[in-house]
Short mmCIF file of C-alpha atoms in Angstrom, two decimals:
data_model
loop_
_atom_site.label_atom_id
_atom_site.label_comp_id
_atom_site.label_asym_id
_atom_site.label_seq_id
_atom_site.Cartn_x
_atom_site.Cartn_y
_atom_site.Cartn_z
CA MET A 1 27.91 14.71 -1.62
CA PRO A 2 25.36 14.31 1.24
CA GLY A 3 25.77 10.63 1.22
CA SER A 4 29.65 10.57 1.31
CA ALA A 5 31.59 9.35 4.38
CA GLN A 6 33.08 12.86 4.87
CA ALA A 7 29.67 14.46 4.79
CA ARG A 8 28.30 11.98 7.31
CA ALA A 9 31.19 12.41 9.62
CA ALA A 10 30.88 16.18 9.49
CA ARG A 11 27.18 16.24 10.00
CA PRO A 12 26.19 17.30 13.49
CA HIS A 13 24.40 14.72 15.60
CA HIS A 14 21.19 16.08 17.08
CA ARG A 15 19.81 12.93 18.77
CA ARG A 16 20.30 12.02 22.41
CA GLY A 17 21.97 8.57 22.26
CA PRO A 18 21.57 5.86 19.77
CA SER A 19 18.01 4.75 20.85
CA ALA A 20 16.68 8.23 20.25
CA GLY A 21 17.82 8.34 16.63
CA ALA A 22 15.63 8.20 13.54
CA LEU A 23 14.30 4.80 12.73
CA LEU A 24 14.81 2.71 9.59
CA ALA A 25 12.69 -0.40 9.35
CA VAL A 26 13.42 -2.76 6.43
CA GLY A 27 11.45 -5.76 5.47
CA SER A 28 8.00 -7.19 5.42
CA VAL A 29 5.78 -8.00 8.37
CA PRO A 30 4.78 -11.57 9.05
CA VAL A 31 1.08 -12.25 9.35
CA ASP A 32 1.10 -13.17 13.04
CA GLY A 33 1.57 -10.86 16.05
CA VAL A 34 4.32 -11.19 18.72
CA GLU A 35 3.07 -13.72 21.31
CA GLY A 36 3.48 -12.61 24.98
CA VAL A 37 4.15 -8.99 24.19
CA ASP A 38 1.59 -6.29 24.38
CA PHE A 39 1.79 -2.57 23.54
CA ALA A 40 2.04 -1.51 27.19
CA ASP A 41 5.29 -3.58 27.40
CA LEU A 42 6.73 -1.42 24.58
CA GLY A 43 5.94 1.81 26.45
CA VAL A 44 2.79 2.80 24.67
CA PRO A 45 0.58 4.93 27.03
CA ALA A 46 -2.30 3.28 28.65
CA LEU A 47 -4.81 5.58 26.90
CA LEU A 48 -3.63 4.38 23.58
CA CYS A 49 -3.48 0.81 24.65
CA ARG A 50 -7.20 0.99 25.48
CA ALA A 51 -7.98 2.64 22.18
CA LEU A 52 -6.09 -0.19 20.37
CA THR A 53 -8.02 -2.76 22.41
CA ASP A 54 -11.28 -1.12 21.37
CA GLN A 55 -10.26 -1.76 17.73
CA GLY A 56 -9.46 -5.47 18.51
CA ILE A 57 -5.66 -4.88 18.35
CA SER A 58 -3.88 -6.53 21.21
CA ASN A 59 -0.52 -7.91 20.10
CA PRO A 60 2.06 -5.86 18.10
CA PHE A 61 3.40 -7.13 14.76
CA PRO A 62 7.13 -7.93 14.87
CA ILE A 63 8.08 -4.69 13.19
CA GLN A 64 6.13 -2.74 15.84
CA ALA A 65 7.72 -4.69 18.66
CA ALA A 66 11.18 -4.07 17.27
CA SER A 67 10.64 -0.31 16.42
CA LEU A 68 8.39 1.22 19.07
CA PRO A 69 10.89 1.22 21.97
CA ASP A 70 13.41 3.01 19.88
CA SER A 71 10.91 5.42 18.35
CA LEU A 72 9.56 6.28 21.88
CA ALA A 73 12.81 6.31 23.80
CA GLY A 74 14.07 9.81 24.51
CA ARG A 75 11.29 11.49 22.61
CA ASP A 76 7.96 9.96 23.56
CA VAL A 77 6.21 11.19 20.41
CA LEU A 78 2.65 10.31 21.36
CA GLY A 79 2.96 11.31 25.02
CA ARG A 80 4.69 14.52 24.19
CA LEU A 81 2.11 15.59 21.61
CA ALA A 82 -0.67 15.01 24.10
CA ALA A 83 1.03 16.85 26.90
CA SER A 84 2.40 19.75 24.78
CA ASN A 85 1.14 23.18 25.68
CA ARG A 86 1.94 24.52 22.24
CA LYS A 87 -1.06 26.09 20.56
CA ARG A 88 -2.23 24.34 17.34
CA GLU A 89 -1.26 26.69 14.55
CA PRO A 90 -3.12 27.17 11.32
CA ARG A 91 -1.44 25.66 8.31
CA ARG A 92 1.35 24.22 10.42
CA PRO A 93 1.09 20.56 11.20
CA ARG A 94 3.35 18.97 13.86
CA ALA A 95 3.58 15.53 12.34
CA MET A 96 3.71 14.38 8.70
CA VAL A 97 3.08 10.94 7.31
CA LEU A 98 3.97 10.54 3.54
CA VAL A 99 2.43 7.65 1.70
CA PRO A 100 2.51 6.69 -2.01
CA THR A 101 -1.23 6.37 -2.71
CA ARG A 102 -4.64 7.76 -1.84
CA GLU A 103 -5.93 4.37 -0.72
CA LEU A 104 -3.05 3.99 1.69
CA ALA A 105 -3.54 7.51 3.06
CA LYS A 106 -7.10 6.60 3.88
CA GLN A 107 -6.20 3.33 5.44
CA VAL A 108 -3.55 4.92 7.69
CA ALA A 109 -5.97 7.65 8.72
CA ALA A 110 -8.66 5.05 9.53
CA VAL A 111 -6.23 3.24 11.85
CA PHE A 112 -4.68 6.36 13.37
CA SER A 113 -7.79 8.54 13.88
CA PRO A 114 -9.09 6.52 16.91
CA LEU A 115 -5.76 6.80 18.53
CA ALA A 116 -5.49 10.49 17.78
CA ASN A 117 -8.92 11.12 19.14
CA ALA A 118 -7.97 9.43 22.43
CA MET A 119 -4.96 11.79 22.68
CA GLY A 120 -6.87 14.85 21.67
CA LEU A 121 -5.03 15.20 18.39
CA ARG A 122 -6.51 16.52 15.08
CA VAL A 123 -5.73 14.63 11.86
CA THR A 124 -6.43 15.31 8.23
CA THR A 125 -5.59 13.56 4.99
CA VAL A 126 -4.20 15.21 1.82
CA TYR A 127 -4.23 13.53 -1.58
CA GLY A 128 -5.16 14.22 -5.23
CA GLY A 129 -8.26 13.06 -7.17
CA VAL A 130 -10.61 14.92 -4.89
CA PRO A 131 -11.55 18.58 -4.54
CA GLN A 132 -8.84 20.58 -2.82
CA ARG A 133 -11.00 23.12 -0.85
CA PRO A 134 -11.89 20.80 2.11
CA GLN A 135 -8.19 20.08 2.53
CA GLU A 136 -7.38 23.82 2.56
CA THR A 137 -10.16 24.35 5.16
CA ALA A 138 -8.77 21.57 7.43
CA LEU A 139 -5.22 22.97 7.26
CA ARG A 140 -6.41 26.54 7.94
CA ALA A 141 -8.27 25.39 10.99
CA GLY A 142 -5.11 23.74 12.30
CA VAL A 143 -4.11 20.06 12.49
CA ASP A 144 -1.59 18.12 14.51
CA VAL A 145 -0.99 15.29 11.97
CA VAL A 146 -1.27 15.43 8.18
CA ILE A 147 -1.26 12.13 6.28
CA ALA A 148 -0.45 12.94 2.68
CA CYS A 149 0.55 11.92 -0.77
CA PRO A 150 3.52 13.96 -1.85
CA GLY A 151 2.06 15.59 -5.01
CA ARG A 152 -1.06 17.19 -3.48
CA LEU A 153 0.89 18.33 -0.35
CA GLU A 154 3.50 19.95 -2.59
CA ASP A 155 0.64 21.77 -4.38
CA LEU A 156 -0.86 23.03 -1.14
CA ILE A 157 2.51 24.27 0.09
CA GLY A 158 3.08 26.10 -3.21
CA GLN A 159 -0.23 27.81 -2.78
CA ARG A 160 0.64 28.80 0.81
CA HIS A 161 -2.02 26.60 2.42
CA CYS A 162 0.53 24.65 4.43
CA GLU A 163 3.99 25.04 6.03
CA LEU A 164 6.24 22.39 7.36
CA ASP A 165 8.55 24.36 9.65
CA ARG A 166 6.80 23.10 12.78
CA VAL A 167 6.96 19.48 11.95
CA GLU A 168 8.49 17.45 14.77
CA VAL A 169 8.09 13.93 13.35
CA THR A 170 8.01 12.75 9.75
CA VAL A 171 7.16 9.20 8.72
CA LEU A 172 7.83 7.88 5.23
CA ASP A 173 5.74 4.80 4.71
CA GLU A 174 6.36 2.33 1.87
CA ALA A 175 9.38 4.38 0.78
CA ASP A 176 10.21 1.76 -1.93
CA HIS A 177 6.77 2.31 -3.48
CA LEU A 178 7.25 6.13 -3.27
CA ALA A 179 10.39 5.60 -5.31
CA ASP A 180 8.75 3.24 -7.75
CA LEU A 181 6.11 5.88 -8.53
CA GLY A 182 8.70 8.67 -8.95
CA PHE A 183 7.86 10.67 -5.86
CA LEU A 184 11.38 10.85 -4.22
CA PRO A 185 12.24 14.21 -5.78
CA THR A 186 9.06 15.63 -4.14
CA VAL A 187 9.77 13.76 -0.85
CA ARG A 188 13.16 15.47 -0.74
CA LYS A 189 11.65 18.88 -1.22
CA LEU A 190 9.15 18.25 1.60
CA LEU A 191 11.90 16.91 3.97
CA ASP A 192 14.00 19.99 3.18
CA ARG A 193 11.13 22.08 4.50
CA THR A 194 11.03 20.31 7.85
CA PRO A 195 13.42 21.30 10.79
CA GLN A 196 16.74 19.54 10.57
CA LYS A 197 16.47 18.40 14.19
CA SER A 198 13.09 16.74 13.72
CA GLN A 199 12.69 13.03 13.99
CA ARG A 200 12.37 10.93 10.76
CA LEU A 201 11.15 7.44 10.49
CA LEU A 202 11.33 5.48 7.31
CA PHE A 203 9.80 2.15 6.52
CA SER A 204 10.69 0.28 3.30
CA ALA A 205 10.83 -3.20 1.93
CA THR A 206 14.03 -2.45 0.00
CA LEU A 207 16.72 0.27 -0.10
CA ASP A 208 17.19 0.42 -3.85
CA ASN A 209 15.95 2.94 -6.43
CA GLY A 210 17.13 5.94 -4.48
CA VAL A 211 15.75 5.08 -1.06
CA ASP A 212 19.32 4.62 0.32
CA GLN A 213 20.15 8.17 -0.72
CA VAL A 214 17.19 9.51 1.24
CA VAL A 215 18.51 7.48 4.28
CA ASP A 216 21.97 8.95 3.92
CA ARG A 217 20.81 12.52 3.50
CA TYR A 218 17.94 12.84 6.02
CA LEU A 219 18.30 10.21 8.73
CA HIS A 220 20.99 10.90 11.26
CA ASN A 221 22.58 7.77 12.94
CA PRO A 222 19.50 5.76 12.31
CA VAL A 223 18.63 2.70 14.37
CA THR A 224 18.07 -0.14 11.93
CA HIS A 225 15.53 -2.82 12.36
CA ALA A 226 15.32 -5.52 9.70
CA VAL A 227 12.30 -7.93 10.24
CA ASP A 228 12.35 -10.90 7.93
CA PRO A 229 13.08 -10.92 4.22
CA VAL A 230 10.36 -10.01 1.75
CA GLU A 231 8.59 -13.31 1.08
CA VAL A 232 5.17 -14.73 0.52
CA PRO A 233 4.10 -17.12 3.31
CA GLN A 234 4.21 -20.43 1.70
CA ASP A 235 1.81 -22.08 4.16
CA VAL A 236 -1.14 -19.86 3.26
CA THR A 237 -0.46 -19.13 -0.41
CA THR A 238 -0.67 -21.60 -3.36
CA HIS A 239 0.94 -20.69 -6.64
CA HIS A 240 -0.05 -21.94 -10.00
CA VAL A 241 1.43 -21.15 -13.43
CA LEU A 242 -1.00 -22.04 -16.17
CA THR A 243 0.22 -22.47 -19.70
CA VAL A 244 -2.50 -21.52 -22.17
CA ASN A 245 -2.83 -21.07 -25.87
CA GLU A 246 -3.04 -17.47 -26.98
CA GLY A 247 -6.60 -17.67 -28.43
CA GLU A 248 -7.96 -19.35 -25.24
CA LYS A 249 -6.93 -16.85 -22.60
CA ASN A 250 -10.19 -15.01 -22.41
CA ALA A 251 -12.22 -18.21 -21.98
CA VAL A 252 -9.80 -19.39 -19.28
CA VAL A 253 -10.18 -16.15 -17.39
CA MET A 254 -13.92 -16.42 -17.58
CA ASP A 255 -13.60 -19.87 -16.02
CA LEU A 256 -11.41 -18.56 -13.24
CA ALA A 257 -13.72 -15.62 -12.45
CA SER A 258 -16.93 -17.76 -12.38
CA GLY A 259 -16.78 -18.82 -8.68
CA HIS A 260 -18.45 -17.44 -5.66
CA GLY A 261 -15.41 -15.97 -3.88
CA PRO A 262 -13.79 -12.53 -4.40
CA THR A 263 -11.28 -12.55 -7.25
CA LEU A 264 -8.76 -10.02 -8.34
CA LEU A 265 -7.87 -9.85 -11.98
CA PHE A 266 -4.75 -7.83 -13.01
CA THR A 267 -4.11 -6.26 -16.43
CA ARG A 268 -1.27 -4.03 -17.57
CA THR A 269 -3.27 -1.16 -19.05
CA LYS A 270 -6.28 0.91 -18.01
CA HIS A 271 -7.97 0.16 -21.33
CA GLY A 272 -7.44 -3.60 -20.75
CA ALA A 273 -8.94 -3.35 -17.26
CA LYS A 274 -11.99 -1.51 -18.46
CA LYS A 275 -12.46 -3.84 -21.39
CA LEU A 276 -12.20 -6.95 -19.28
CA ALA A 277 -14.62 -5.58 -16.62
CA LEU A 278 -17.18 -4.82 -19.31
CA ARG A 279 -16.76 -8.26 -20.86
CA LEU A 280 -17.26 -9.97 -17.56
CA SER A 281 -20.28 -7.83 -16.68
CA ALA A 282 -21.81 -8.58 -20.04
CA SER A 283 -21.43 -12.29 -19.40
CA GLY A 284 -23.28 -11.98 -16.09
CA ILE A 285 -20.28 -11.85 -13.72
CA ALA A 286 -20.43 -8.87 -11.47
CA ALA A 287 -17.14 -7.02 -12.03
CA VAL A 288 -15.70 -3.61 -11.44
CA GLU A 289 -12.57 -1.85 -12.57
CA LEU A 290 -9.89 0.03 -10.68
CA HIS A 291 -7.22 2.13 -12.38
CA GLY A 292 -5.83 5.68 -12.59
CA ASN A 293 -8.47 7.02 -15.05
CA LEU A 294 -11.26 6.79 -12.50
CA SER A 295 -12.02 9.61 -10.09
CA GLN A 296 -11.49 9.11 -6.45
CA ALA A 297 -15.23 8.71 -5.92
CA ALA A 298 -15.49 6.02 -8.61
CA ARG A 299 -12.59 4.12 -7.19
CA GLU A 300 -14.07 4.24 -3.73
CA ARG A 301 -17.45 3.15 -5.00
CA ASN A 302 -15.96 0.21 -6.87
CA LEU A 303 -13.75 -0.83 -3.97
CA ALA A 304 -16.81 -0.67 -1.74
CA ALA A 305 -18.80 -2.87 -4.16
CA PHE A 306 -15.95 -5.42 -4.07
CA SER A 307 -15.66 -5.29 -0.35
CA ARG A 308 -19.43 -5.77 0.13
CA GLY A 309 -19.51 -8.60 -2.36
CA THR A 310 -22.00 -6.95 -4.78
CA ALA A 311 -19.07 -7.17 -7.25
CA ARG A 312 -17.29 -10.52 -7.13
CA VAL A 313 -14.43 -9.58 -9.40
CA LEU A 314 -12.04 -6.47 -9.27
CA VAL A 315 -10.08 -5.80 -12.48
CA ALA A 316 -7.03 -3.70 -11.61
CA THR A 317 -4.03 -2.26 -13.34
CA ASP A 318 -0.40 -2.09 -12.35
CA ILE A 319 -0.72 1.37 -10.92
CA ALA A 320 -3.98 0.67 -9.18
CA ALA A 321 -2.78 -2.52 -7.59
CA ARG A 322 0.84 -1.85 -6.71
CA HIS A 323 2.82 -3.60 -9.43
CA VAL A 324 0.43 -6.57 -9.75
CA ASP A 325 0.90 -6.62 -13.51
CA PRO A 326 3.02 -9.66 -14.34
CA PRO A 327 6.58 -8.52 -13.60
CA ALA A 328 9.97 -8.82 -15.08
CA GLU A 329 11.63 -9.55 -11.78
CA ALA A 330 11.08 -11.33 -8.48
CA LYS A 331 10.44 -8.37 -6.19
CA ALA A 332 7.52 -7.21 -8.08
CA PHE A 333 6.17 -10.73 -8.20
CA LEU A 334 6.33 -10.89 -4.33
CA HIS A 335 4.65 -7.54 -3.94
CA ARG A 336 1.86 -8.63 -6.36
CA SER A 337 1.34 -12.00 -4.76
CA GLY A 338 1.02 -10.32 -1.42
CA ARG A 339 -2.35 -8.97 -2.47
CA THR A 340 -3.85 -12.35 -1.46
CA ALA A 341 -3.46 -14.43 1.81
CA ARG A 342 -3.52 -11.33 3.95
CA ALA A 343 -3.49 -11.42 7.75
CA GLY A 344 -3.43 -15.22 7.99
CA ALA A 345 -6.09 -15.91 5.38
CA SER A 346 -5.40 -18.45 2.68
CA GLY A 347 -5.15 -17.57 -0.99
CA VAL A 348 -4.30 -18.69 -4.50
CA VAL A 349 -2.02 -16.89 -6.97
CA VAL A 350 -2.39 -17.89 -10.63
CA THR A 351 -0.20 -16.62 -13.46
CA LEU A 352 -1.15 -17.20 -17.03
CA ALA A 353 1.73 -17.67 -19.54
CA ASN A 354 2.04 -18.78 -23.10
CA GLU A 355 4.77 -21.14 -24.37
CA SER A 356 7.29 -18.36 -25.21
CA GLN A 357 7.18 -16.99 -21.69
CA GLY A 358 7.89 -20.22 -19.91
CA ARG A 359 11.66 -19.58 -19.51
CA ASP A 360 11.13 -16.11 -18.06
CA MET A 361 8.46 -17.44 -15.66
CA ARG A 362 10.76 -20.18 -14.38
CA LYS A 363 13.55 -17.66 -13.64
CA MET A 364 11.28 -15.26 -11.96
CA THR A 365 9.58 -17.84 -9.65
CA ARG A 366 13.00 -19.31 -8.87
CA ASP A 367 14.41 -15.91 -7.91
CA ALA A 368 11.32 -15.24 -5.76
CA GLY A 369 11.72 -18.54 -3.92
CA ILE A 370 8.41 -19.86 -5.25
CA SER A 371 7.74 -23.42 -6.35
CA PRO A 372 4.51 -23.08 -8.36
CA ILE A 373 2.37 -25.90 -9.63
CA LEU A 374 2.77 -25.99 -13.48
CA THR A 375 -0.28 -27.09 -15.56
CA ARG A 376 -1.26 -26.79 -19.21
CA VAL A 377 -4.92 -25.82 -19.41
CA GLY A 378 -7.72 -24.90 -21.71
CA PRO A 379 -11.25 -23.71 -21.35
CA GLY A 380 -13.27 -26.11 -19.14
CA HIS A 381 -10.19 -27.76 -17.61
CA ALA A 382 -11.00 -29.43 -14.27
CA LEU A 383 -8.25 -27.40 -12.46
CA LEU A 384 -9.98 -24.18 -13.37
CA HIS A 385 -13.16 -25.39 -11.67
CA ASP A 386 -11.20 -26.38 -8.62
CA LEU A 387 -9.55 -23.02 -8.35
CA ALA A 388 -12.67 -21.02 -8.90
CA GLY A 389 -14.80 -23.17 -6.69
CA PRO A 390 -18.54 -23.76 -7.28
CA THR A 391 -19.88 -21.69 -10.12
CA ALA A 392 -21.92 -18.75 -9.00
CA PRO A 393 -25.20 -17.92 -10.67
CA ARG A 394 -24.90 -15.47 -13.48
CA SER A 395 -27.47 -12.66 -13.97
CA ALA A 396 -28.74 -11.95 -17.45
CA HIS A 397 -26.62 -8.81 -17.62
CA VAL A 398 -24.65 -6.80 -14.98
CA PRO A 399 -24.55 -3.09 -15.71
CA PRO A 400 -21.06 -1.86 -16.24
CA PRO A 401 -19.61 0.52 -13.69
CA ARG A 402 -20.69 4.07 -14.30
CA ALA A 403 -17.85 6.36 -15.39
CA ILE A 404 -17.36 9.52 -13.42
CA PRO A 405 -15.17 12.37 -14.75
CA SER A 406 -11.94 12.67 -12.71
CA VAL A 407 -11.71 15.55 -10.30
CA THR A 408 -8.12 16.58 -9.95
CA GLU A 409 -5.89 19.64 -10.07
CA ARG A 410 -2.85 17.60 -11.14
CA PRO A 411 -2.05 14.45 -13.04
CA ALA A 412 -3.67 11.30 -11.60
CA THR A 413 -0.34 9.81 -10.59
CA ALA A 414 0.26 12.73 -8.18
CA GLY A 415 -2.12 11.34 -5.60
CA GLY A 416 -1.02 7.82 -6.18
CA ALA A 417 -3.31 4.95 -7.22
CA ARG A 418 -3.22 1.67 -5.59
CA SER A 419 -5.68 -0.90 -4.35
CA LYS A 420 -4.81 -2.53 -1.06
CA PRO A 421 -7.84 -4.66 -0.34
CA SER A 422 -8.65 -5.67 3.22
CA GLY A 423 -7.10 -8.85 4.62
CA LYS A 424 -10.50 -9.77 6.09
CA GLN A 425 -11.64 -11.25 2.80
CA LYS A 426 -10.48 -14.81 3.26
CA GLY A 427 -9.73 -17.28 0.51
CA ARG A 428 -9.11 -14.55 -2.06
CA ARG A 429 -7.78 -15.62 -5.42
CA SER A 430 -5.36 -13.37 -7.41
CA TRP A 431 -5.13 -14.09 -11.06
CA GLN A 432 -2.12 -12.58 -12.90
CA ARG A 433 -2.32 -12.33 -16.59
CA ASN A 434 0.84 -12.43 -18.64
CA ALA A 435 2.14 -9.19 -20.19
CA ARG A 436 2.41 -10.06 -23.87
CA GLY A 437 -0.67 -12.08 -23.82
CA ALA A 438 -3.73 -11.17 -21.76
CA ASN A 439 -2.10 -8.02 -20.26
CA ARG A 440 -2.95 -5.83 -23.26
#
């Protein structure tokens, strides 16, 4: 077995010293940067430091401060890529970043592209839900870095549009979420196509659900950095558990969604998300939906409407919003709660439960280390007004989001589907509707 002690002992070591080994980072990142430390102190080239400063990024997060020296020592990945005389080859990227969802691929590319441009590197993204031809064209022209969802990249390799035999560095981002979405078998196939001596970096909140097996098989003598346990910052997030009668949930949700600020509503099913968005729109509350049945273009349009504020409410599903559906265990609750109070902003997390679910809710919040405020409410309750804030004007009717047929060459889950809204929207409220009640 690859993960056995005998196999690990027999496996040749290809790294030069412990600090040049592959990197495993476990844990969540606190909201504040590391005071008194800048990227230059960590060995980041001056050209990249200037590019980071141009984006308003001056201090590294703790996980960056912990991991960058080891990831750069002995094999200065960024410097070597820039100084390399190797010709850029068609269909053969030199670095690969694997992420679980399309939205995360776009976010990583948006942050990485200015740095790549400063170093003269060419980057492309690969994910499902959009036409494949532009991705084929980009790979054929030659790229240095491919940021990809596993499913679409596997398709392109199978069609001989991409090879991984020149990959020098592989990054697995949110490996636990890759596991949750069932992508680890594909991830293993992709890693098997990369050179054995190439560097692998893995970032994960947990090591369960098969992630530990990936570590044992593909990371050689990894340097481990654990930065803080997974937790929701208590000083910026307020948790409420509201007990409601079954027949009053819809009215309570309307009250919660009636304020001026951006609000996330989570349902368990795609049909439930669509139905709730339509109901809110019909009542004059600008709402859009986000789930796996929408095409990438529709998802981007709805996310943009929410980001701009033309839609005040985003109704998302479990898949679209990374396990934000009311969970059965504490880990998922923390992931879901993390959709609010981002980057130092304040936020409110509200979970609706009926009487029969009280015991499960108490256990889940206790396991998560959360002490929520418990309140029984009905429509028009004063607390609902306090949580929602001043009531926003309602239009006579808000047209529902226009449906666009999905454009994809494989099942929707292949490209992933998750909303990770920007932390710049301060004071966001995150309403979690309970699974056997309002989560249809």
